PDB file of N, CA, C and O in Angstrom:
ATOM      1  N   MET A  13      23.457 -15.088   8.136  1.00  0.00           N
ATOM      2  CA  MET A  13      22.172 -14.725   8.734  1.00  0.00           C
ATOM      3  C   MET A  13      21.416 -13.833   7.748  1.00  0.00           C
ATOM      4  O   MET A  13      21.910 -12.868   7.204  1.00  0.00           O
ATOM      5  N   VAL A  14      20.147 -14.165   7.495  1.00  0.00           N
ATOM      6  CA  VAL A  14      19.313 -13.401   6.581  1.00  0.00           C
ATOM      7  C   VAL A  14      18.455 -12.430   7.390  1.00  0.00           C
ATOM      8  O   VAL A  14      17.753 -12.831   8.303  1.00  0.00           O
ATOM      9  N   MET A  15      18.522 -11.188   7.012  1.00  0.00           N
ATOM     10  CA  MET A  15      17.736 -10.170   7.692  1.00  0.00           C
ATOM     11  C   MET A  15      16.475  -9.914   6.857  1.00  0.00           C
ATOM     12  O   MET A  15      16.564  -9.720   5.652  1.00  0.00           O
ATOM     13  N   THR A  16      15.309  -9.910   7.498  1.00  0.00           N
ATOM     14  CA  THR A  16      14.082  -9.599   6.784  1.00  0.00           C
ATOM     15  C   THR A  16      13.512  -8.291   7.359  1.00  0.00           C
ATOM     16  O   THR A  16      13.581  -8.086   8.564  1.00  0.00           O
ATOM     17  N   GLU A  17      12.994  -7.511   6.482  1.00  0.00           N
ATOM     18  CA  GLU A  17      12.404  -6.227   6.891  1.00  0.00           C
ATOM     19  C   GLU A  17      10.977  -6.459   7.412  1.00  0.00           C
ATOM     20  O   GLU A  17      10.204  -7.125   6.750  1.00  0.00           O
ATOM     21  N   THR A  18      10.713  -5.925   8.569  1.00  0.00           N
ATOM     22  CA  THR A  18       9.330  -6.010   9.064  1.00  0.00           C
ATOM     23  C   THR A  18       8.499  -4.978   8.353  1.00  0.00           C
ATOM     24  O   THR A  18       8.811  -3.833   8.279  1.00  0.00           O
ATOM     25  N   LYS A  19       7.376  -5.456   7.795  1.00  0.00           N
ATOM     26  CA  LYS A  19       6.501  -4.557   7.048  1.00  0.00           C
ATOM     27  C   LYS A  19       5.300  -4.227   7.926  1.00  0.00           C
ATOM     28  O   LYS A  19       4.789  -5.035   8.677  1.00  0.00           O
ATOM     29  N   VAL A  20       4.850  -2.959   7.851  1.00  0.00           N
ATOM     30  CA  VAL A  20       3.700  -2.529   8.595  1.00  0.00           C
ATOM     31  C   VAL A  20       2.678  -1.902   7.640  1.00  0.00           C
ATOM     32  O   VAL A  20       3.043  -1.419   6.558  1.00  0.00           O
ATOM     33  N   CYS A  21       1.427  -1.919   8.006  1.00  0.00           N
ATOM     34  CA  CYS A  21       0.377  -1.345   7.269  1.00  0.00           C
ATOM     35  C   CYS A  21       0.542   0.186   7.262  1.00  0.00           C
ATOM     36  O   CYS A  21       0.739   0.793   8.301  1.00  0.00           O
ATOM     37  N   TRP A  22       0.461   0.775   6.080  1.00  0.00           N
ATOM     38  CA  TRP A  22       0.611   2.240   5.952  1.00  0.00           C
ATOM     39  C   TRP A  22      -0.542   2.965   6.664  1.00  0.00           C
ATOM     40  O   TRP A  22      -0.328   4.028   7.227  1.00  0.00           O
ATOM     41  N   SER A  23      -1.718   2.397   6.684  1.00  0.00           N
ATOM     42  CA  SER A  23      -2.893   3.089   7.237  1.00  0.00           C
ATOM     43  C   SER A  23      -3.007   2.968   8.752  1.00  0.00           C
ATOM     44  O   SER A  23      -3.231   3.944   9.406  1.00  0.00           O
ATOM     45  N   CYS A  24      -2.828   1.755   9.265  1.00  0.00           N
ATOM     46  CA  CYS A  24      -3.104   1.566  10.702  1.00  0.00           C
ATOM     47  C   CYS A  24      -1.830   1.149  11.494  1.00  0.00           C
ATOM     48  O   CYS A  24      -1.890   0.999  12.708  1.00  0.00           O
ATOM     49  N   GLU A  25      -0.724   0.997  10.816  1.00  0.00           N
ATOM     50  CA  GLU A  25       0.586   0.705  11.396  1.00  0.00           C
ATOM     51  C   GLU A  25       0.665  -0.641  12.115  1.00  0.00           C
ATOM     52  O   GLU A  25       1.545  -0.870  12.949  1.00  0.00           O
ATOM     53  N   VAL A  26      -0.227  -1.584  11.835  1.00  0.00           N
ATOM     54  CA  VAL A  26      -0.141  -2.911  12.390  1.00  0.00           C
ATOM     55  C   VAL A  26       0.946  -3.705  11.629  1.00  0.00           C
ATOM     56  O   VAL A  26       1.135  -3.456  10.420  1.00  0.00           O
ATOM     57  N   GLU A  27       1.652  -4.559  12.269  1.00  0.00           N
ATOM     58  CA  GLU A  27       2.644  -5.375  11.616  1.00  0.00           C
ATOM     59  C   GLU A  27       1.972  -6.352  10.680  1.00  0.00           C
ATOM     60  O   GLU A  27       1.046  -7.068  11.096  1.00  0.00           O
ATOM     61  N   LEU A  28       2.418  -6.431   9.487  1.00  0.00           N
ATOM     62  CA  LEU A  28       1.799  -7.385   8.524  1.00  0.00           C
ATOM     63  C   LEU A  28       2.318  -8.761   8.696  1.00  0.00           C
ATOM     64  O   LEU A  28       3.549  -8.985   8.947  1.00  0.00           O
ATOM     65  N   ASN A  29       1.418  -9.728   8.630  1.00  0.00           N
ATOM     66  CA  ASN A  29       1.792 -11.113   8.748  1.00  0.00           C
ATOM     67  C   ASN A  29       0.865 -11.953   7.834  1.00  0.00           C
ATOM     68  O   ASN A  29       0.037 -11.417   7.164  1.00  0.00           O
ATOM     69  N   THR A  30       1.051 -13.251   7.834  1.00  0.00           N
ATOM     70  CA  THR A  30       0.282 -14.096   6.914  1.00  0.00           C
ATOM     71  C   THR A  30      -1.224 -14.073   7.240  1.00  0.00           C
ATOM     72  O   THR A  30      -2.043 -14.248   6.364  1.00  0.00           O
ATOM     73  N   GLU A  31      -1.574 -13.886   8.502  1.00  0.00           N
ATOM     74  CA  GLU A  31      -2.980 -13.851   8.864  1.00  0.00           C
ATOM     75  C   GLU A  31      -3.695 -12.616   8.391  1.00  0.00           C
ATOM     76  O   GLU A  31      -4.825 -12.695   7.929  1.00  0.00           O
ATOM     77  N   ASN A  32      -3.060 -11.452   8.534  1.00  0.00           N
ATOM     78  CA  ASN A  32      -3.789 -10.207   8.172  1.00  0.00           C
ATOM     79  C   ASN A  32      -3.510  -9.741   6.744  1.00  0.00           C
ATOM     80  O   ASN A  32      -3.879  -8.647   6.374  1.00  0.00           O
ATOM     81  N   THR A  33      -2.841 -10.578   5.956  1.00  0.00           N
ATOM     82  CA  THR A  33      -2.635 -10.273   4.529  1.00  0.00           C
ATOM     83  C   THR A  33      -3.025 -11.416   3.612  1.00  0.00           C
ATOM     84  O   THR A  33      -2.697 -11.448   2.447  1.00  0.00           O
ATOM     85  N   SER A  34      -3.822 -12.370   4.146  1.00  0.00           N
ATOM     86  CA  SER A  34      -4.171 -13.564   3.373  1.00  0.00           C
ATOM     87  C   SER A  34      -5.073 -13.267   2.200  1.00  0.00           C
ATOM     88  O   SER A  34      -4.998 -13.957   1.170  1.00  0.00           O
ATOM     89  N   ASP A  35      -5.958 -12.261   2.256  1.00  0.00           N
ATOM     90  CA  ASP A  35      -6.862 -11.955   1.159  1.00  0.00           C
ATOM     91  C   ASP A  35      -6.244 -11.157   0.041  1.00  0.00           C
ATOM     92  O   ASP A  35      -6.485 -11.375  -1.119  1.00  0.00           O
ATOM     93  N   TYR A  36      -5.440 -10.135   0.395  1.00  0.00           N
ATOM     94  CA  TYR A  36      -4.907  -9.185  -0.570  1.00  0.00           C
ATOM     95  C   TYR A  36      -3.388  -9.168  -0.690  1.00  0.00           C
ATOM     96  O   TYR A  36      -2.838  -8.319  -1.364  1.00  0.00           O
ATOM     97  N   ASP A  37      -2.734 -10.022   0.003  1.00  0.00           N
ATOM     98  CA  ASP A  37      -1.270 -10.161  -0.033  1.00  0.00           C
ATOM     99  C   ASP A  37      -0.470  -8.966   0.490  1.00  0.00           C
ATOM    100  O   ASP A  37       0.726  -8.882   0.268  1.00  0.00           O
ATOM    101  N   GLY A  38      -1.138  -8.007   1.091  1.00  0.00           N
ATOM    102  CA  GLY A  38      -0.434  -6.886   1.759  1.00  0.00           C
ATOM    103  C   GLY A  38       0.086  -5.798   0.868  1.00  0.00           C
ATOM    104  O   GLY A  38       0.660  -4.842   1.368  1.00  0.00           O
ATOM    105  N   PHE A  39      -0.118  -5.873  -0.435  1.00  0.00           N
ATOM    106  CA  PHE A  39       0.400  -4.834  -1.288  1.00  0.00           C
ATOM    107  C   PHE A  39      -0.584  -4.528  -2.397  1.00  0.00           C
ATOM    108  O   PHE A  39      -1.051  -5.404  -3.102  1.00  0.00           O
ATOM    109  N   ASP A  40      -0.930  -3.265  -2.552  1.00  0.00           N
ATOM    110  CA  ASP A  40      -1.918  -2.804  -3.560  1.00  0.00           C
ATOM    111  C   ASP A  40      -1.152  -2.535  -4.865  1.00  0.00           C
ATOM    112  O   ASP A  40      -0.901  -1.418  -5.225  1.00  0.00           O
ATOM    113  N   SER A  41      -0.825  -3.587  -5.552  1.00  0.00           N
ATOM    114  CA  SER A  41       0.066  -3.482  -6.746  1.00  0.00           C
ATOM    115  C   SER A  41      -0.613  -2.705  -7.880  1.00  0.00           C
ATOM    116  O   SER A  41       0.056  -1.982  -8.596  1.00  0.00           O
ATOM    117  N   SER A  42      -1.908  -2.870  -8.085  1.00  0.00           N
ATOM    118  CA  SER A  42      -2.562  -2.185  -9.227  1.00  0.00           C
ATOM    119  C   SER A  42      -2.554  -0.681  -9.019  1.00  0.00           C
ATOM    120  O   SER A  42      -2.272   0.085  -9.942  1.00  0.00           O
ATOM    121  N   ASN A  43      -2.892  -0.212  -7.815  1.00  0.00           N
ATOM    122  CA  ASN A  43      -2.897   1.225  -7.573  1.00  0.00           C
ATOM    123  C   ASN A  43      -1.487   1.771  -7.583  1.00  0.00           C
ATOM    124  O   ASN A  43      -1.206   2.902  -8.013  1.00  0.00           O
ATOM    125  N   TYR A  44      -0.509   1.009  -7.110  1.00  0.00           N
ATOM    126  CA  TYR A  44       0.897   1.422  -7.175  1.00  0.00           C
ATOM    127  C   TYR A  44       1.315   1.583  -8.605  1.00  0.00           C
ATOM    128  O   TYR A  44       1.942   2.575  -9.000  1.00  0.00           O
ATOM    129  N   TYR A  45       0.964   0.658  -9.461  1.00  0.00           N
ATOM    130  CA  TYR A  45       1.285   0.695 -10.870  1.00  0.00           C
ATOM    131  C   TYR A  45       0.757   1.965 -11.516  1.00  0.00           C
ATOM    132  O   TYR A  45       1.484   2.708 -12.199  1.00  0.00           O
ATOM    133  N   TYR A  46      -0.547   2.261 -11.268  1.00  0.00           N
ATOM    134  CA  TYR A  46      -1.137   3.470 -11.860  1.00  0.00           C
ATOM    135  C   TYR A  46      -0.538   4.735 -11.282  1.00  0.00           C
ATOM    136  O   TYR A  46      -0.367   5.741 -11.969  1.00  0.00           O
ATOM    137  N   ALA A  47      -0.203   4.749 -10.016  1.00  0.00           N
ATOM    138  CA  ALA A  47       0.425   5.925  -9.416  1.00  0.00           C
ATOM    139  C   ALA A  47       1.756   6.246 -10.025  1.00  0.00           C
ATOM    140  O   ALA A  47       2.090   7.400 -10.258  1.00  0.00           O
ATOM    141  N   THR A  48       2.556   5.219 -10.305  1.00  0.00           N
ATOM    142  CA  THR A  48       3.849   5.443 -10.909  1.00  0.00           C
ATOM    143  C   THR A  48       3.746   5.855 -12.389  1.00  0.00           C
ATOM    144  O   THR A  48       4.530   6.659 -12.871  1.00  0.00           O
ATOM    145  N   ILE A  49       2.720   5.393 -13.061  1.00  0.00           N
ATOM    146  CA  ILE A  49       2.502   5.783 -14.464  1.00  0.00           C
ATOM    147  C   ILE A  49       2.147   7.281 -14.536  1.00  0.00           C
ATOM    148  O   ILE A  49       2.625   7.996 -15.411  1.00  0.00           O
ATOM    149  N   TYR A  50       1.339   7.726 -13.595  1.00  0.00           N
ATOM    150  CA  TYR A  50       0.852   9.097 -13.647  1.00  0.00           C
ATOM    151  C   TYR A  50       1.640  10.027 -12.763  1.00  0.00           C
ATOM    152  O   TYR A  50       1.114  10.978 -12.196  1.00  0.00           O
ATOM    153  N   GLY A  51       2.943   9.769 -12.600  1.00  0.00           N
ATOM    154  CA  GLY A  51       3.803  10.709 -11.940  1.00  0.00           C
ATOM    155  C   GLY A  51       4.092  10.482 -10.495  1.00  0.00           C
ATOM    156  O   GLY A  51       4.582  11.361  -9.809  1.00  0.00           O
ATOM    157  N   GLY A  52       3.762   9.302  -9.981  1.00  0.00           N
ATOM    158  CA  GLY A  52       4.080   8.990  -8.610  1.00  0.00           C
ATOM    159  C   GLY A  52       5.552   8.850  -8.371  1.00  0.00           C
ATOM    160  O   GLY A  52       6.334   8.673  -9.302  1.00  0.00           O
ATOM    161  N   SER A  53       5.960   8.933  -7.126  1.00  0.00           N
ATOM    162  CA  SER A  53       7.396   8.900  -6.816  1.00  0.00           C
ATOM    163  C   SER A  53       7.992   7.496  -6.858  1.00  0.00           C
ATOM    164  O   SER A  53       9.193   7.361  -6.844  1.00  0.00           O
ATOM    165  N   GLY A  54       7.174   6.505  -6.872  1.00  0.00           N
ATOM    166  CA  GLY A  54       7.672   5.120  -6.844  1.00  0.00           C
ATOM    167  C   GLY A  54       7.814   4.559  -5.450  1.00  0.00           C
ATOM    168  O   GLY A  54       8.211   3.448  -5.236  1.00  0.00           O
ATOM    169  N   ASP A  55       7.450   5.389  -4.423  1.00  0.00           N
ATOM    170  CA  ASP A  55       7.490   4.924  -3.041  1.00  0.00           C
ATOM    171  C   ASP A  55       6.363   3.921  -2.845  1.00  0.00           C
ATOM    172  O   ASP A  55       5.202   4.232  -3.031  1.00  0.00           O
ATOM    173  N   SER A  56       6.699   2.699  -2.490  1.00  0.00           N
ATOM    174  CA  SER A  56       5.693   1.660  -2.382  1.00  0.00           C
ATOM    175  C   SER A  56       5.036   1.589  -0.986  1.00  0.00           C
ATOM    176  O   SER A  56       4.037   0.958  -0.812  1.00  0.00           O
ATOM    177  N   ALA A  57       5.594   2.269   0.013  1.00  0.00           N
ATOM    178  CA  ALA A  57       5.103   2.211   1.386  1.00  0.00           C
ATOM    179  C   ALA A  57       3.606   2.561   1.489  1.00  0.00           C
ATOM    180  O   ALA A  57       2.863   1.851   2.185  1.00  0.00           O
ATOM    181  N   PRO A  58       3.086   3.623   0.841  1.00  0.00           N
ATOM    182  CA  PRO A  58       1.669   3.924   1.005  1.00  0.00           C
ATOM    183  C   PRO A  58       0.752   2.870   0.433  1.00  0.00           C
ATOM    184  O   PRO A  58      -0.461   2.898   0.695  1.00  0.00           O
ATOM    185  N   PHE A  59       1.246   1.920  -0.326  1.00  0.00           N
ATOM    186  CA  PHE A  59       0.420   0.900  -0.942  1.00  0.00           C
ATOM    187  C   PHE A  59       0.543  -0.449  -0.184  1.00  0.00           C
ATOM    188  O   PHE A  59       0.041  -1.453  -0.646  1.00  0.00           O
ATOM    189  N   THR A  60       1.192  -0.423   0.970  1.00  0.00           N
ATOM    190  CA  THR A  60       1.325  -1.606   1.815  1.00  0.00           C
ATOM    191  C   THR A  60       0.246  -1.564   2.880  1.00  0.00           C
ATOM    192  O   THR A  60       0.237  -0.661   3.681  1.00  0.00           O
ATOM    193  N   LYS A  61      -0.675  -2.544   2.836  1.00  0.00           N
ATOM    194  CA  LYS A  61      -1.815  -2.499   3.746  1.00  0.00           C
ATOM    195  C   LYS A  61      -2.211  -3.880   4.245  1.00  0.00           C
ATOM    196  O   LYS A  61      -1.955  -4.889   3.568  1.00  0.00           O
ATOM    197  N   CYS A  62      -2.869  -3.915   5.365  1.00  0.00           N
ATOM    198  CA  CYS A  62      -3.470  -5.144   5.878  1.00  0.00           C
ATOM    199  C   CYS A  62      -4.819  -5.339   5.216  1.00  0.00           C
ATOM    200  O   CYS A  62      -5.354  -4.409   4.586  1.00  0.00           O
ATOM    201  N   ASP A  63      -5.391  -6.508   5.325  1.00  0.00           N
ATOM    202  CA  ASP A  63      -6.663  -6.804   4.713  1.00  0.00           C
ATOM    203  C   ASP A  63      -7.768  -5.869   5.184  1.00  0.00           C
ATOM    204  O   ASP A  63      -8.652  -5.451   4.379  1.00  0.00           O
ATOM    205  N   SER A  64      -7.814  -5.512   6.474  1.00  0.00           N
ATOM    206  CA  SER A  64      -8.837  -4.645   7.015  1.00  0.00           C
ATOM    207  C   SER A  64      -8.790  -3.261   6.335  1.00  0.00           C
ATOM    208  O   SER A  64      -9.824  -2.722   6.046  1.00  0.00           O
ATOM    209  N   CYS A  65      -7.591  -2.751   6.119  1.00  0.00           N
ATOM    210  CA  CYS A  65      -7.490  -1.454   5.449  1.00  0.00           C
ATOM    211  C   CYS A  65      -7.809  -1.538   3.988  1.00  0.00           C
ATOM    212  O   CYS A  65      -8.376  -0.569   3.415  1.00  0.00           O
ATOM    213  N   PHE A  66      -7.514  -2.671   3.330  1.00  0.00           N
ATOM    214  CA  PHE A  66      -7.923  -2.854   1.962  1.00  0.00           C
ATOM    215  C   PHE A  66      -9.456  -2.771   1.878  1.00  0.00           C
ATOM    216  O   PHE A  66     -10.018  -2.106   1.015  1.00  0.00           O
ATOM    217  N   GLU A  67     -10.125  -3.489   2.770  1.00  0.00           N
ATOM    218  CA  GLU A  67     -11.564  -3.537   2.809  1.00  0.00           C
ATOM    219  C   GLU A  67     -12.140  -2.127   3.013  1.00  0.00           C
ATOM    220  O   GLU A  67     -13.089  -1.729   2.365  1.00  0.00           O
ATOM    221  N   ALA A  68     -11.552  -1.383   3.942  1.00  0.00           N
ATOM    222  CA  ALA A  68     -12.007  -0.030   4.210  1.00  0.00           C
ATOM    223  C   ALA A  68     -11.836   0.877   3.002  1.00  0.00           C
ATOM    224  O   ALA A  68     -12.706   1.678   2.673  1.00  0.00           O
ATOM    225  N   ASP A  69     -10.706   0.745   2.324  1.00  0.00           N
ATOM    226  CA  ASP A  69     -10.505   1.536   1.100  1.00  0.00           C
ATOM    227  C   ASP A  69     -11.481   1.189   0.003  1.00  0.00           C
ATOM    228  O   ASP A  69     -11.994   2.047  -0.704  1.00  0.00           O
ATOM    229  N   ILE A  70     -11.761  -0.105  -0.156  1.00  0.00           N
ATOM    230  CA  ILE A  70     -12.770  -0.545  -1.135  1.00  0.00           C
ATOM    231  C   ILE A  70     -14.111   0.012  -0.816  1.00  0.00           C
ATOM    232  O   ILE A  70     -14.836   0.542  -1.679  1.00  0.00           O
ATOM    233  N   ASP A  71     -14.508  -0.041   0.456  1.00  0.00           N
ATOM    234  CA  ASP A  71     -15.799   0.469   0.906  1.00  0.00           C
ATOM    235  C   ASP A  71     -15.890   1.981   0.619  1.00  0.00           C
ATOM    236  O   ASP A  71     -16.929   2.444   0.104  1.00  0.00           O
ATOM    237  N   ARG A  72     -14.836   2.740   0.954  1.00  0.00           N
ATOM    238  CA  ARG A  72     -14.833   4.190   0.682  1.00  0.00           C
ATOM    239  C   ARG A  72     -14.987   4.459  -0.803  1.00  0.00           C
ATOM    240  O   ARG A  72     -15.736   5.391  -1.205  1.00  0.00           O
ATOM    241  N   HIS A  73     -14.289   3.706  -1.609  1.00  0.00           N
ATOM    242  CA  HIS A  73     -14.396   3.909  -3.064  1.00  0.00           C
ATOM    243  C   HIS A  73     -15.818   3.634  -3.558  1.00  0.00           C
ATOM    244  O   HIS A  73     -16.383   4.429  -4.345  1.00  0.00           O
ATOM    245  N   LEU A  74     -16.420   2.559  -3.111  1.00  0.00           N
ATOM    246  CA  LEU A  74     -17.770   2.234  -3.560  1.00  0.00           C
ATOM    247  C   LEU A  74     -18.772   3.234  -3.057  1.00  0.00           C
ATOM    248  O   LEU A  74     -19.723   3.565  -3.783  1.00  0.00           O
ATOM    249  N   GLU A  75     -18.595   3.766  -1.861  1.00  0.00           N
ATOM    250  CA  GLU A  75     -19.516   4.780  -1.338  1.00  0.00           C
ATOM    251  C   GLU A  75     -19.456   6.055  -2.126  1.00  0.00           C
ATOM    252  O   GLU A  75     -20.489   6.724  -2.337  1.00  0.00           O
ATOM    253  N   THR A  76     -18.284   6.458  -2.577  1.00  0.00           N
ATOM    254  CA  THR A  76     -18.160   7.708  -3.328  1.00  0.00           C
ATOM    255  C   THR A  76     -18.742   7.598  -4.733  1.00  0.00           C
ATOM    256  O   THR A  76     -19.070   8.604  -5.309  1.00  0.00           O
ATOM    257  N   LEU A  77     -18.882   6.400  -5.260  1.00  0.00           N
ATOM    258  CA  LEU A  77     -19.470   6.233  -6.549  1.00  0.00           C
ATOM    259  C   LEU A  77     -20.932   6.640  -6.588  1.00  0.00           C
ATOM    260  O   LEU A  77     -21.475   7.033  -7.631  1.00  0.00           O
ATOM    261  N   TYR A  78     -21.598   6.520  -5.424  1.00  0.00           N
ATOM    262  CA  TYR A  78     -23.019   6.758  -5.372  1.00  0.00           C
ATOM    263  C   TYR A  78     -23.421   8.006  -4.553  1.00  0.00           C
ATOM    264  O   TYR A  78     -24.570   8.176  -4.199  1.00  0.00           O
ATOM    265  N   GLU A  79     -22.485   8.923  -4.338  1.00  0.00           N
ATOM    266  CA  GLU A  79     -22.801  10.139  -3.603  1.00  0.00           C
ATOM    267  C   GLU A  79     -23.232  11.183  -4.530  1.00  0.00           C
ATOM    268  O   GLU A  79     -22.911  11.310  -5.664  1.00  0.00           O
TER     269      GLU A  79
END
């Protein structure tokens, strides 16, 4: 029997599935990579997100560029 770990979005705690991770695959690999380079702990959980939370993070980033 193969056990699979249920993954949840770090931001909103919704269970990740193929429908809510179809755009970004559920993992923010580029930010995880940079976090570990610059002294991050290597914990990948904070970089696991649903598409809605990815969009919200992108929007927040773009809004701060022009403040």
